[in-house]
Amino acid sequence: MTDIIKADLLINNKSVPASSKETFDLFSPYTGKLVATVAEASVDDVDSAVAAAEAAFPAWSALSPSARGKPLKKLAEKIIAAKDELAELDAISMGRPVGGYFDADYAGVHFNYFAEAAYAQGHSSLNTPGFLNLSLRQPFGVVGVIIPWNAPLVFFSKKIAPAVAAGNCVVLKSSEKAPLTSWKVAQWIEECGFPPGVINVLSGHGQISGAAIASHMKIRAISFTGSSRTGRAIQKASADSNLKKVVFELGGKGPALIFEDADLDEAVKGTEFSIMFNSGQTCMANSRIYVQESIRDKFTEAFTRAASSRKLGDPTQKDINHGPQADKVQYETVLKYIEIGKKSGGKVLVAGEQADATLGKPLLISPVLFMEQPEDSQIMKEEIFGPVVVINTFKTEEEVIAKANDTEFGLYAALYTNDLQRALRVSKKLESGMVGVNCASPTGSWDLPFGGWKSSGTGRESLLESIEHFTEQKSIFIKVSGIGG
Ligand code: NAD
């Protein structure tokens, strides 16, 4: 792709510039070149998108789930057919290597599934004498969706598919760091058969359009994936406006516990991939590894070998498995944490050459491994979102559980052991929304709840649960004469 992309908004099935005519520039984190000028949605644009969604809602929600499913299926087909193009768009905007791109297939599963499985269910009850009672599940109306940049199409699909399948109309804001796949998919919305206003796709920064969505009085529910810091801001905006329902998938600082009886090769393979995939820019990454003392040296040597063999470079090339950090801000944040880690003690095992932090150079950071950091140090407590991992040691099961849980986050924890009793005991004690046993993140499953404890989120997403996020419940009490008890 050599032309500079001009990415507009999709409001009411029309591709439009921002009402203010404002745009922002998007640069490739690898070449430093301008790849797109992107519409910066204004408060007025949020209002227009909400008005379009509100107008579309009565007719859209009156359709049967299978009628609503038809355009979802078509969108799944279009996305899967265009997977190479979509991979390239994320590669040039936020540096995600095309070689590991699974997002289009993931989106296809979500649009296909919810095209057929959006039969929201209430229940009935004869448990009150003299009454036949019913509960209904109904769509909210207009819902807001705000997504991050690290796997944009994953979040676009896992939120939009259940929201519209359940009968809602959506206003989505993409991330300013990776707006291009949302923009591209928006261009197919009308031809797939979605009526105007059902899906509106905005681009822009948090402080204008994101905040306007979070505080909008006509948006009744919001689904957000991003940092815990922004989650707090959205929670406040929601409380200060109309107390909209919020579902949050937030940050992480995942622990991996490696016991001395574990299959070492598997443990190294799983934990190295978990932290280094997407150059460490994954919410679920195991950024804290705890190894039992007796196997520390063996584990660390093998981990260092694996991390050192990552192939850094141009994310548009298929053989590259480690691209640049998403942008200059991310890059500088990670470098800052590496400096903090060097000062807080411990040893640095692998630290490749750092690229120059000037825009125009690849923003590559090679894997960095710290050993034996103090448990209360900043790099053990804060999410770094880069290819930086700490390997600390432990002696006993009790000790490692306490260390693993000593965090404000609780998204994904992994443990490796061949002792089934221990695996189950430790799984129960970990304060985490997800636990991998003899596997690490991003291992998961379509039908189990995805989400975090503590400051890692509220609510759970999955094929089986997401419809519930996007429906309100209503109880109807029907007095029936002669029905008895
Ligand atoms: P971010 O919180 O900076 O931004 C996420 C989105 O929120 C962007 O679209 C941004 O424009 C918007 N935003 C920013 N300020 C806002 C405000 N005041 N009001 C409304 N919207 C606002 O996060 P990011 O840097 O894009 O993504 C990385 C973070 O996301 C990490 O913390 C990571 O752990 C988390 N994440 C979590 C999951 C999960 O499923 N739990 C998945 C991916 C990423």
mmCIF file of N, CA and C and ligand atoms in Angstrom, residues 146-150 155 158 173-177 204-207 209-211 214 224-231 233-234 249-252 282-284 330 383 385 411 450 456 461, ligand 1:
data_model
loop_
_atom_site.group_PDB
_atom_site.id
_atom_site.type_symbol
_atom_site.label_atom_id
_atom_site.label_comp_id
_atom_site.label_asym_id
_atom_site.label_seq_id
_atom_site.Cartn_x
_atom_site.Cartn_y
_atom_site.Cartn_z
ATOM 1 N N ILE A 146 -16.396 1.185 22.650
ATOM 2 C CA ILE A 146 -15.086 1.859 22.517
ATOM 3 C C ILE A 146 -14.003 0.785 22.583
ATOM 4 N N ILE A 147 -13.130 0.788 21.576
ATOM 5 C CA ILE A 147 -12.163 -0.322 21.481
ATOM 6 C C ILE A 147 -10.713 0.182 21.478
ATOM 7 N N PRO A 148 -9.771 -0.713 21.848
ATOM 8 C CA PRO A 148 -8.349 -0.345 21.855
ATOM 9 C C PRO A 148 -7.707 -0.670 20.504
ATOM 10 N N TRP A 149 -6.371 -0.602 20.475
ATOM 11 C CA TRP A 149 -5.683 -0.740 19.186
ATOM 12 C C TRP A 149 -4.991 -2.083 19.015
ATOM 13 N N ASN A 150 -4.856 -2.886 20.061
ATOM 14 C CA ASN A 150 -3.920 -4.011 19.932
ATOM 15 C C ASN A 150 -4.463 -5.188 19.127
ATOM 16 N N PHE A 155 -12.057 -6.885 18.848
ATOM 17 C CA PHE A 155 -12.981 -6.181 19.749
ATOM 18 C C PHE A 155 -14.178 -5.610 18.995
ATOM 19 N N LYS A 158 -16.411 -8.789 18.576
ATOM 20 C CA LYS A 158 -16.967 -9.459 19.758
ATOM 21 C C LYS A 158 -17.971 -8.572 20.485
ATOM 22 N N LYS A 173 -16.491 3.699 18.553
ATOM 23 C CA LYS A 173 -15.316 4.533 18.297
ATOM 24 C C LYS A 173 -14.080 3.643 18.287
ATOM 25 N N SER A 174 -13.328 3.744 17.183
ATOM 26 C CA SER A 174 -12.093 2.958 17.089
ATOM 27 C C SER A 174 -10.978 3.690 17.830
ATOM 28 N N SER A 175 -9.846 3.020 17.951
ATOM 29 C CA SER A 175 -8.700 3.644 18.626
ATOM 30 C C SER A 175 -7.971 4.565 17.650
ATOM 31 N N GLU A 176 -7.490 5.669 18.161
ATOM 32 C CA GLU A 176 -6.722 6.614 17.336
ATOM 33 C C GLU A 176 -5.416 6.001 16.847
ATOM 34 N N LYS A 177 -4.966 4.915 17.494
ATOM 35 C CA LYS A 177 -3.713 4.290 17.058
ATOM 36 C C LYS A 177 -3.951 3.260 15.951
ATOM 37 N N GLY A 204 -11.355 8.728 16.163
ATOM 38 C CA GLY A 204 -10.994 9.938 16.914
ATOM 39 C C GLY A 204 -10.370 9.576 18.239
ATOM 40 N N HIS A 205 -10.039 10.610 19.004
ATOM 41 C CA HIS A 205 -9.352 10.407 20.275
ATOM 42 C C HIS A 205 -10.350 10.285 21.433
ATOM 43 N N GLY A 206 -9.831 9.780 22.547
ATOM 44 C CA GLY A 206 -10.673 9.593 23.730
ATOM 45 C C GLY A 206 -11.264 10.890 24.239
ATOM 46 N N GLN A 207 -10.423 11.922 24.204
ATOM 47 C CA GLN A 207 -10.866 13.150 24.862
ATOM 48 C C GLN A 207 -11.966 13.908 24.117
ATOM 49 N N SER A 209 -14.385 12.350 21.130
ATOM 50 C CA SER A 209 -15.541 11.481 20.837
ATOM 51 C C SER A 209 -15.720 10.376 21.877
ATOM 52 N N GLY A 210 -14.601 9.845 22.422
ATOM 53 C CA GLY A 210 -14.741 8.783 23.434
ATOM 54 C C GLY A 210 -15.497 9.294 24.647
ATOM 55 N N ALA A 211 -15.069 10.458 25.136
ATOM 56 C CA ALA A 211 -15.715 11.032 26.326
ATOM 57 C C ALA A 211 -17.167 11.392 26.017
ATOM 58 N N ALA A 214 -19.151 8.270 26.294
ATOM 59 C CA ALA A 214 -19.274 7.826 27.698
ATOM 60 C C ALA A 214 -20.294 8.651 28.474
ATOM 61 N N PHE A 224 -16.648 -1.568 26.729
ATOM 62 C CA PHE A 224 -15.334 -0.936 26.555
ATOM 63 C C PHE A 224 -14.218 -1.943 26.780
ATOM 64 N N THR A 225 -13.255 -1.955 25.889
ATOM 65 C CA THR A 225 -12.009 -2.670 26.138
ATOM 66 C C THR A 225 -10.879 -1.657 26.043
ATOM 67 N N GLY A 226 -10.022 -1.635 27.046
ATOM 68 C CA GLY A 226 -8.894 -0.705 27.055
ATOM 69 C C GLY A 226 -8.252 -0.712 28.430
ATOM 70 N N SER A 227 -7.571 0.363 28.754
ATOM 71 C CA SER A 227 -6.809 0.386 30.004
ATOM 72 C C SER A 227 -7.725 0.587 31.215
ATOM 73 N N SER A 228 -7.231 0.194 32.370
ATOM 74 C CA SER A 228 -8.005 0.385 33.604
ATOM 75 C C SER A 228 -8.175 1.877 33.881
ATOM 76 N N ARG A 229 -7.175 2.666 33.504
ATOM 77 C CA ARG A 229 -7.268 4.130 33.718
ATOM 78 C C ARG A 229 -8.468 4.694 32.950
ATOM 79 N N THR A 230 -8.581 4.330 31.671
ATOM 80 C CA THR A 230 -9.711 4.842 30.875
ATOM 81 C C THR A 230 -11.025 4.243 31.364
ATOM 82 N N GLY A 231 -10.976 2.982 31.805
ATOM 83 C CA GLY A 231 -12.189 2.364 32.359
ATOM 84 C C GLY A 231 -12.739 3.187 33.513
ATOM 85 N N ALA A 233 -12.315 6.402 33.980
ATOM 86 C CA ALA A 233 -12.868 7.667 33.447
ATOM 87 C C ALA A 233 -14.256 7.418 32.857
ATOM 88 N N ILE A 234 -14.421 6.295 32.170
ATOM 89 C CA ILE A 234 -15.726 5.996 31.558
ATOM 90 C C ILE A 234 -16.760 5.695 32.647
ATOM 91 N N GLU A 249 -13.495 -4.653 29.791
ATOM 92 C CA GLU A 249 -12.359 -5.587 29.703
ATOM 93 C C GLU A 249 -11.118 -4.718 29.786
ATOM 94 N N LEU A 250 -10.368 -4.810 30.888
ATOM 95 C CA LEU A 250 -9.314 -3.817 31.146
ATOM 96 C C LEU A 250 -7.915 -4.448 31.187
ATOM 97 N N GLY A 251 -7.002 -3.784 31.852
ATOM 98 C CA GLY A 251 -5.600 -4.184 31.808
ATOM 99 C C GLY A 251 -5.261 -5.417 32.634
ATOM 100 N N GLY A 252 -3.995 -5.817 32.552
ATOM 101 C CA GLY A 252 -3.563 -7.003 33.290
ATOM 102 C C GLY A 252 -2.094 -6.936 33.677
ATOM 103 N N THR A 282 -0.354 -7.201 24.852
ATOM 104 C CA THR A 282 -1.522 -8.058 25.042
ATOM 105 C C THR A 282 -1.960 -7.949 26.498
ATOM 106 N N CYS A 283 -3.264 -7.722 26.697
ATOM 107 C CA CYS A 283 -3.781 -7.538 28.058
ATOM 108 C C CYS A 283 -3.502 -8.740 28.956
ATOM 109 N N MET A 284 -3.586 -9.949 28.363
ATOM 110 C CA MET A 284 -3.504 -11.186 29.153
ATOM 111 C C MET A 284 -2.067 -11.683 29.351
ATOM 112 N N GLN A 330 3.796 4.615 22.991
ATOM 113 C CA GLN A 330 3.967 3.269 23.558
ATOM 114 C C GLN A 330 5.453 2.934 23.679
ATOM 115 N N GLU A 383 1.211 -2.193 34.579
ATOM 116 C CA GLU A 383 1.166 -2.819 33.251
ATOM 117 C C GLU A 383 2.107 -2.055 32.320
ATOM 118 N N PHE A 385 2.950 -3.173 28.954
ATOM 119 C CA PHE A 385 2.448 -3.340 27.591
ATOM 120 C C PHE A 385 3.589 -3.296 26.568
ATOM 121 N N LEU A 411 -6.595 -10.646 35.492
ATOM 122 C CA LEU A 411 -7.179 -11.045 34.203
ATOM 123 C C LEU A 411 -6.894 -12.512 33.874
ATOM 124 N N PHE A 450 -14.910 -14.710 29.284
ATOM 125 C CA PHE A 450 -13.644 -13.992 29.136
ATOM 126 C C PHE A 450 -13.756 -12.690 29.917
ATOM 127 N N SER A 456 -9.218 -5.498 36.591
ATOM 128 C CA SER A 456 -9.109 -5.963 35.198
ATOM 129 C C SER A 456 -10.454 -6.007 34.493
ATOM 130 N N GLU A 461 -17.338 -11.607 28.600
ATOM 131 C CA GLU A 461 -17.768 -11.768 27.217
ATOM 132 C C GLU A 461 -17.540 -13.209 26.784
HETATM 133 P P1 NAD B 1 -6.779 3.156 26.266
HETATM 134 O O1 NAD B 1 -7.564 2.990 27.497
HETATM 135 O O2 NAD B 1 -5.738 4.201 26.214
HETATM 136 O O3 NAD B 1 -7.753 3.436 25.024
HETATM 137 C C1 NAD B 1 -8.794 2.563 24.684
HETATM 138 C C2 NAD B 1 -9.874 3.332 23.950
HETATM 139 O O4 NAD B 1 -10.453 4.261 24.855
HETATM 140 C C3 NAD B 1 -9.375 4.131 22.762
HETATM 141 O O5 NAD B 1 -10.326 4.061 21.728
HETATM 142 C C4 NAD B 1 -9.302 5.548 23.325
HETATM 143 O O6 NAD B 1 -9.436 6.560 22.349
HETATM 144 C C5 NAD B 1 -10.483 5.547 24.258
HETATM 145 N N1 NAD B 1 -10.442 6.554 25.324
HETATM 146 C C6 NAD B 1 -9.350 7.123 25.897
HETATM 147 N N2 NAD B 1 -9.730 8.004 26.856
HETATM 148 C C7 NAD B 1 -11.082 7.988 26.890
HETATM 149 C C8 NAD B 1 -12.057 8.650 27.675
HETATM 150 N N3 NAD B 1 -11.717 9.532 28.622
HETATM 151 N N4 NAD B 1 -13.366 8.371 27.462
HETATM 152 C C9 NAD B 1 -13.731 7.475 26.531
HETATM 153 N N5 NAD B 1 -12.852 6.818 25.732
HETATM 154 C C10 NAD B 1 -11.535 7.063 25.921
HETATM 155 O O7 NAD B 1 -6.164 1.727 25.954
HETATM 156 P P2 NAD B 1 -5.242 1.315 24.731
HETATM 157 O O8 NAD B 1 -3.895 1.891 24.937
HETATM 158 O O9 NAD B 1 -5.942 1.559 23.450
HETATM 159 O O10 NAD B 1 -5.177 -0.270 24.901
HETATM 160 C C11 NAD B 1 -4.309 -0.879 25.771
HETATM 161 C C12 NAD B 1 -4.992 -1.222 27.064
HETATM 162 O O11 NAD B 1 -6.139 -2.013 26.806
HETATM 163 C C13 NAD B 1 -4.128 -2.056 27.983
HETATM 164 O O12 NAD B 1 -4.320 -1.629 29.310
HETATM 165 C C14 NAD B 1 -4.669 -3.467 27.804
HETATM 166 O O13 NAD B 1 -4.432 -4.321 28.876
HETATM 167 C C15 NAD B 1 -6.126 -3.183 27.615
HETATM 168 N N6 NAD B 1 -6.775 -4.299 26.903
HETATM 169 C C16 NAD B 1 -7.605 -5.120 27.614
HETATM 170 C C17 NAD B 1 -8.185 -6.223 26.982
HETATM 171 C C18 NAD B 1 -9.104 -7.153 27.718
HETATM 172 O O14 NAD B 1 -9.810 -7.892 27.050
HETATM 173 N N7 NAD B 1 -9.141 -7.152 29.033
HETATM 174 C C19 NAD B 1 -7.913 -6.465 25.643
HETATM 175 C C20 NAD B 1 -7.074 -5.599 24.958
HETATM 176 C C21 NAD B 1 -6.504 -4.514 25.597
#
